[in-house]
Amino acid sequence: MLNKNKNLILPLATVVICIIAILVATNTSRKNKTEQASTNQALTENASTEKNLDSKTKLNDQSQATIASEWQWQTNVNSAQDSLADEEQIDSNTLPFTEKSVHDALQAVKLDENGDVILDHDALVSLDEALERIYNQLDGGSLRELEKLIESSLPGKAGEQTAKLVSDYQGFLQAKERFSQIHEGSGYDANNQQTLATINRDVELYSELQDLRELHLGTETAQLLFHQSDANAEFMFESIKLGMQTDLTPEQIAARQAELEQRLTESLGNSEG
């Protein structure tokens, strides 16, 4: 519940604080992905279909299937890329991604027992890892090439779901960039101070951003992907507003802060369940 692009969620001082909290959780996910990388590479670099089942156990003690464990490396991926590149008149050498970069970015995305993609914070981190540096370099042709690579490397519904998710998320990132440009400079009053009114405006802008997510990703997908991020954002907004209240004693503020922390813990616990 992530450089110029990482700061695009909202160019507001308050939301930057929110993002710091979100990044704490995100960095943990990124660290876990990094620790998996060397093992995943050894298991999958020369992997064939027969090795994929054995990879599941080695990658995760709980036998959790992931994109890394199901990925089928293309024996002649350049020919596959060139096929579409020729059709679309695209130079495959100029594509801003490779099979390895896509695999490495998406490897931690989990699959359930039915082979469906699990939409959670790990999936969100992976989408950012795959797209945040290249989303504005993808046109219609290169985006279709990316979708084809994913579908050919993840046969079945996992590939179809992942390809659609990547495509939809790329569209969201483009829309988010425009949103951030429009609202750049908000967050303070005429005296360059944060007030309850400016914080409430930040909350409104965050709500508009949530609507933008749902427009591009769908309501359920957006809520599942951003559950942890939204919980952290709500906690930070409420904490900042609590700190602005002058009619409460320090003991009352501490008690309410504890309530906010408990609510956050419960929300994040529910997302894991």
Coordinates of C-alpha atoms in Angstrom, one line a residue:
M1 CA 0.0 0.0 0.0
L2 CA 8.1 4.9 -5.8
N3 CA 14.3 10.4 -9.7
K4 CA 11.6 12.6 -11.2
N5 CA 9.0 9.8 -11.7
K6 CA 9.0 8.6 -8.1
N7 CA 7.9 12.0 -6.9
L8 CA 5.0 12.3 -9.3
I9 CA 2.4 10.8 -7.1
L10 CA 1.7 14.3 -5.8
P11 CA 4.1 17.3 -5.8
L12 CA 2.9 18.4 -2.4
A13 CA 5.0 18.6 0.7
T14 CA 2.4 16.8 2.7
V15 CA 2.1 13.9 0.3
V16 CA 5.9 13.7 0.1
I17 CA 5.8 12.8 3.8
C18 CA 3.2 10.1 2.9
I19 CA 5.3 8.7 0.3
I20 CA 8.3 8.5 2.7
A21 CA 6.2 6.2 4.8
I22 CA 5.1 4.2 1.8
L23 CA 8.7 3.9 0.6
V24 CA 9.7 2.3 4.0
A25 CA 7.4 -0.6 3.2
T26 CA 8.4 -0.5 -0.5
N27 CA 12.1 -0.7 0.3
T28 CA 11.5 -3.9 2.2
S29 CA 9.8 -5.4 -0.8
R30 CA 12.6 -4.2 -3.1
K31 CA 15.2 -5.7 -0.7
N32 CA 13.4 -9.0 -0.8
K33 CA 13.3 -8.9 -4.6
T34 CA 17.1 -8.2 -4.7
E35 CA 17.9 -11.0 -2.3
Q36 CA 15.9 -13.4 -4.6
A37 CA 17.6 -12.2 -7.8
S38 CA 20.8 -14.3 -7.6
T39 CA 18.9 -17.4 -6.8
N40 CA 16.2 -16.7 -9.5
Q41 CA 18.9 -16.1 -12.1
A42 CA 20.7 -19.3 -11.4
L43 CA 17.4 -21.2 -11.6
T44 CA 15.9 -19.6 -14.6
E45 CA 18.7 -18.4 -16.9
N46 CA 18.8 -21.8 -18.7
A47 CA 15.4 -22.9 -17.5
S48 CA 13.1 -25.0 -19.6
T49 CA 9.5 -25.9 -19.0
E50 CA 10.5 -29.0 -17.0
K51 CA 12.5 -26.9 -14.5
N52 CA 9.7 -24.5 -13.7
L53 CA 7.9 -26.8 -11.2
D54 CA 11.2 -27.5 -9.4
S55 CA 11.9 -23.8 -9.2
K56 CA 8.8 -23.1 -7.1
T57 CA 10.1 -24.9 -4.1
K58 CA 13.6 -23.5 -4.4
L59 CA 12.3 -19.9 -4.7
N60 CA 10.0 -20.0 -1.8
D61 CA 9.8 -22.2 1.2
Q62 CA 6.0 -22.1 1.1
S63 CA 6.0 -23.2 -2.6
Q64 CA 4.4 -19.9 -3.5
A65 CA 4.2 -19.7 -7.3
T66 CA 5.6 -16.5 -8.7
I67 CA 6.3 -15.1 -12.1
A68 CA 9.9 -16.1 -11.6
S69 CA 9.0 -19.7 -11.0
E70 CA 6.6 -19.8 -14.0
W71 CA 8.7 -17.8 -16.5
Q72 CA 9.6 -19.7 -19.6
W73 CA 12.7 -18.3 -21.1
Q74 CA 12.5 -17.8 -24.8
T75 CA 15.1 -19.9 -26.6
N76 CA 15.1 -17.5 -29.5
V77 CA 13.6 -14.4 -28.1
N78 CA 15.3 -12.1 -30.6
S79 CA 13.5 -13.9 -33.5
A80 CA 10.2 -13.5 -31.6
Q81 CA 10.9 -9.8 -31.1
D82 CA 12.0 -9.3 -34.6
S83 CA 8.8 -10.9 -35.9
L84 CA 6.6 -8.3 -34.4
A85 CA 9.1 -5.6 -34.9
D86 CA 9.0 -6.3 -38.7
E87 CA 5.2 -6.2 -38.6
E88 CA 5.2 -2.9 -36.8
Q89 CA 8.3 -1.6 -38.5
I90 CA 10.0 -1.3 -35.2
D91 CA 13.8 -1.7 -34.6
S92 CA 13.9 -4.3 -31.8
N93 CA 17.3 -3.0 -30.8
T94 CA 15.7 0.3 -29.8
L95 CA 13.1 -1.2 -27.5
P96 CA 13.6 0.2 -23.9
F97 CA 13.4 -3.3 -22.3
T98 CA 14.7 -6.8 -22.7
E99 CA 13.4 -10.2 -21.6
K100 CA 15.8 -10.2 -18.6
S101 CA 14.7 -6.7 -17.5
V102 CA 11.0 -7.6 -17.7
H103 CA 11.6 -10.8 -15.9
D104 CA 13.7 -9.2 -13.2
A105 CA 11.2 -6.4 -12.6
L106 CA 8.1 -8.7 -12.4
Q107 CA 9.7 -11.8 -10.8
A108 CA 8.2 -11.2 -7.3
V109 CA 4.5 -11.0 -8.5
K110 CA 2.7 -13.9 -6.9
L111 CA 0.3 -16.4 -8.5
D112 CA -2.5 -18.1 -6.5
E113 CA -3.3 -21.8 -6.7
N114 CA -5.4 -21.3 -9.8
G115 CA -2.6 -19.5 -11.6
D116 CA -4.2 -16.0 -11.3
V117 CA -2.0 -13.0 -10.6
I118 CA -2.3 -11.8 -6.9
L119 CA -2.8 -8.1 -6.8
D120 CA -1.0 -6.7 -3.8
H121 CA 1.7 -4.3 -2.8
D122 CA 4.4 -6.6 -4.2
A123 CA 2.7 -6.5 -7.5
L124 CA 2.5 -2.7 -7.3
V125 CA 6.3 -2.5 -6.5
S126 CA 7.0 -4.8 -9.5
L127 CA 4.9 -2.7 -11.9
D128 CA 6.8 0.4 -10.8
E129 CA 10.1 -1.5 -11.2
A130 CA 9.1 -2.5 -14.7
L131 CA 7.7 0.8 -16.0
E132 CA 8.6 3.8 -14.0
R133 CA 11.8 4.5 -16.0
I134 CA 10.4 3.5 -19.5
Y135 CA 6.6 4.3 -19.5
N136 CA 7.1 7.5 -21.5
Q137 CA 9.3 5.7 -24.0
L138 CA 6.6 3.2 -25.0
D139 CA 4.4 3.9 -28.0
G140 CA 1.6 1.7 -29.3
G141 CA 4.0 -0.6 -31.2
S142 CA 6.6 -1.1 -28.4
L143 CA 3.8 -1.6 -25.8
R144 CA 2.3 -4.4 -27.9
E145 CA 5.8 -5.9 -28.2
L146 CA 6.1 -5.8 -24.4
E147 CA 2.7 -7.5 -24.0
K148 CA 3.7 -10.2 -26.5
L149 CA 6.9 -10.9 -24.7
I150 CA 5.1 -11.3 -21.4
E151 CA 2.4 -13.5 -22.9
S152 CA 4.9 -15.8 -24.6
S153 CA 7.0 -16.1 -21.5
L154 CA 4.0 -16.8 -19.2
P155 CA 1.6 -19.0 -21.2
G156 CA -2.0 -19.1 -20.1
K157 CA -4.0 -16.7 -18.1
A158 CA -1.0 -15.5 -16.0
G159 CA 0.6 -14.1 -19.1
E160 CA -2.7 -12.6 -20.3
Q161 CA -3.4 -11.0 -16.9
T162 CA 0.1 -9.7 -16.5
A163 CA 0.3 -8.2 -20.0
K164 CA -3.0 -6.4 -19.5
L165 CA -1.9 -5.2 -16.1
V166 CA 1.3 -3.8 -17.4
S167 CA -0.4 -2.1 -20.3
D168 CA -3.1 -0.5 -18.1
Y169 CA -0.5 0.6 -15.6
Q170 CA 1.6 2.3 -18.3
G171 CA -1.5 4.3 -19.2
F172 CA -2.0 5.2 -15.6
L173 CA 1.6 6.4 -15.2
Q174 CA 1.2 8.7 -18.2
A175 CA -2.1 10.1 -16.8
K176 CA -0.5 10.5 -13.4
E177 CA 2.3 12.6 -14.9
R178 CA -0.2 15.0 -16.5
F179 CA -2.1 15.1 -13.2
S180 CA 1.0 16.0 -11.2
Q181 CA 2.0 18.8 -13.7
I182 CA -1.5 20.3 -13.4
H183 CA -1.4 20.4 -9.6
E184 CA 2.3 21.3 -9.1
G185 CA 2.8 24.0 -6.6
S186 CA -0.2 23.2 -4.4
G187 CA 0.0 22.4 -0.7
Y188 CA 0.7 25.8 1.0
D189 CA -1.2 29.0 1.6
A190 CA -0.2 32.5 0.5
N191 CA 2.2 32.7 3.5
N192 CA 3.9 29.4 2.5
Q193 CA 2.4 27.7 5.5
Q194 CA 0.5 24.4 5.8
T195 CA -2.9 24.8 7.4
L196 CA -5.9 22.6 8.0
A197 CA -7.4 24.0 4.7
T198 CA -4.3 23.1 2.7
I199 CA -4.1 19.6 4.2
N200 CA -7.8 19.0 3.4
R201 CA -7.1 20.2 -0.2
D202 CA -4.2 17.6 -0.3
V203 CA -6.7 15.0 0.8
E204 CA -9.0 16.0 -2.0
L205 CA -6.2 15.8 -4.6
Y206 CA -5.2 12.3 -3.3
S207 CA -8.9 11.3 -3.7
E208 CA -8.8 12.6 -7.3
L209 CA -5.6 10.5 -7.9
Q210 CA -7.4 7.4 -6.6
D211 CA -10.2 8.1 -9.1
L212 CA -7.6 8.3 -11.8
R213 CA -6.2 5.0 -10.8
E214 CA -9.6 3.4 -11.0
L215 CA -10.3 4.9 -14.4
H216 CA -7.2 3.3 -15.9
L217 CA -6.9 0.1 -13.8
G218 CA -10.5 -0.7 -12.8
T219 CA -11.9 -0.2 -9.3
E220 CA -11.1 -3.6 -7.8
T221 CA -7.6 -3.8 -9.3
A222 CA -6.7 -0.3 -8.1
Q223 CA -7.9 -0.9 -4.6
L224 CA -6.0 -4.2 -4.3
L225 CA -2.8 -2.8 -5.7
F226 CA -2.8 0.4 -3.6
H227 CA -4.4 -0.8 -0.4
Q228 CA -1.1 -0.5 1.5
S229 CA -0.2 2.8 -0.1
D230 CA -3.7 4.2 0.7
A231 CA -3.6 3.0 4.3
N232 CA -0.2 4.7 4.8
A233 CA -1.4 7.9 3.1
E234 CA -4.6 8.0 5.3
F235 CA -2.5 7.5 8.4
M236 CA -0.1 10.4 7.5
F237 CA -2.9 12.8 6.6
E238 CA -4.7 12.1 9.9
S239 CA -1.5 12.3 11.9
I240 CA -0.7 15.7 10.4
K241 CA -4.2 17.1 11.1
L242 CA -4.0 15.7 14.6
G243 CA -0.8 17.6 15.2
M244 CA -2.5 20.8 14.2
Q245 CA -5.2 20.6 16.8
T246 CA -4.6 23.1 19.6
D247 CA -7.6 22.2 21.7
L248 CA -6.2 18.8 22.8
T249 CA -3.9 17.9 25.6
P250 CA -0.6 16.0 24.9
E251 CA -2.2 13.0 26.5
Q252 CA -5.3 13.2 24.2
I253 CA -3.1 13.6 21.2
A254 CA -1.0 10.6 22.2
A255 CA -4.1 8.5 22.7
R256 CA -5.6 9.4 19.3
Q257 CA -2.2 8.8 17.6
A258 CA -2.2 5.4 19.1
E259 CA -5.7 4.8 17.7
L260 CA -4.4 5.8 14.3
E261 CA -1.5 3.4 14.5
Q262 CA -3.7 0.6 15.6
R263 CA -6.1 1.3 12.7
L264 CA -3.1 1.3 10.3
T265 CA -1.8 -2.0 11.7
E266 CA -5.2 -3.7 11.3
S267 CA -5.6 -2.4 7.8
L268 CA -2.2 -3.7 6.7
G269 CA -2.8 -6.9 8.5
N270 CA -6.1 -7.4 6.6
S271 CA -4.3 -6.8 3.3
E272 CA -1.9 -9.6 4.0
G273 CA -4.7 -11.9 4.9

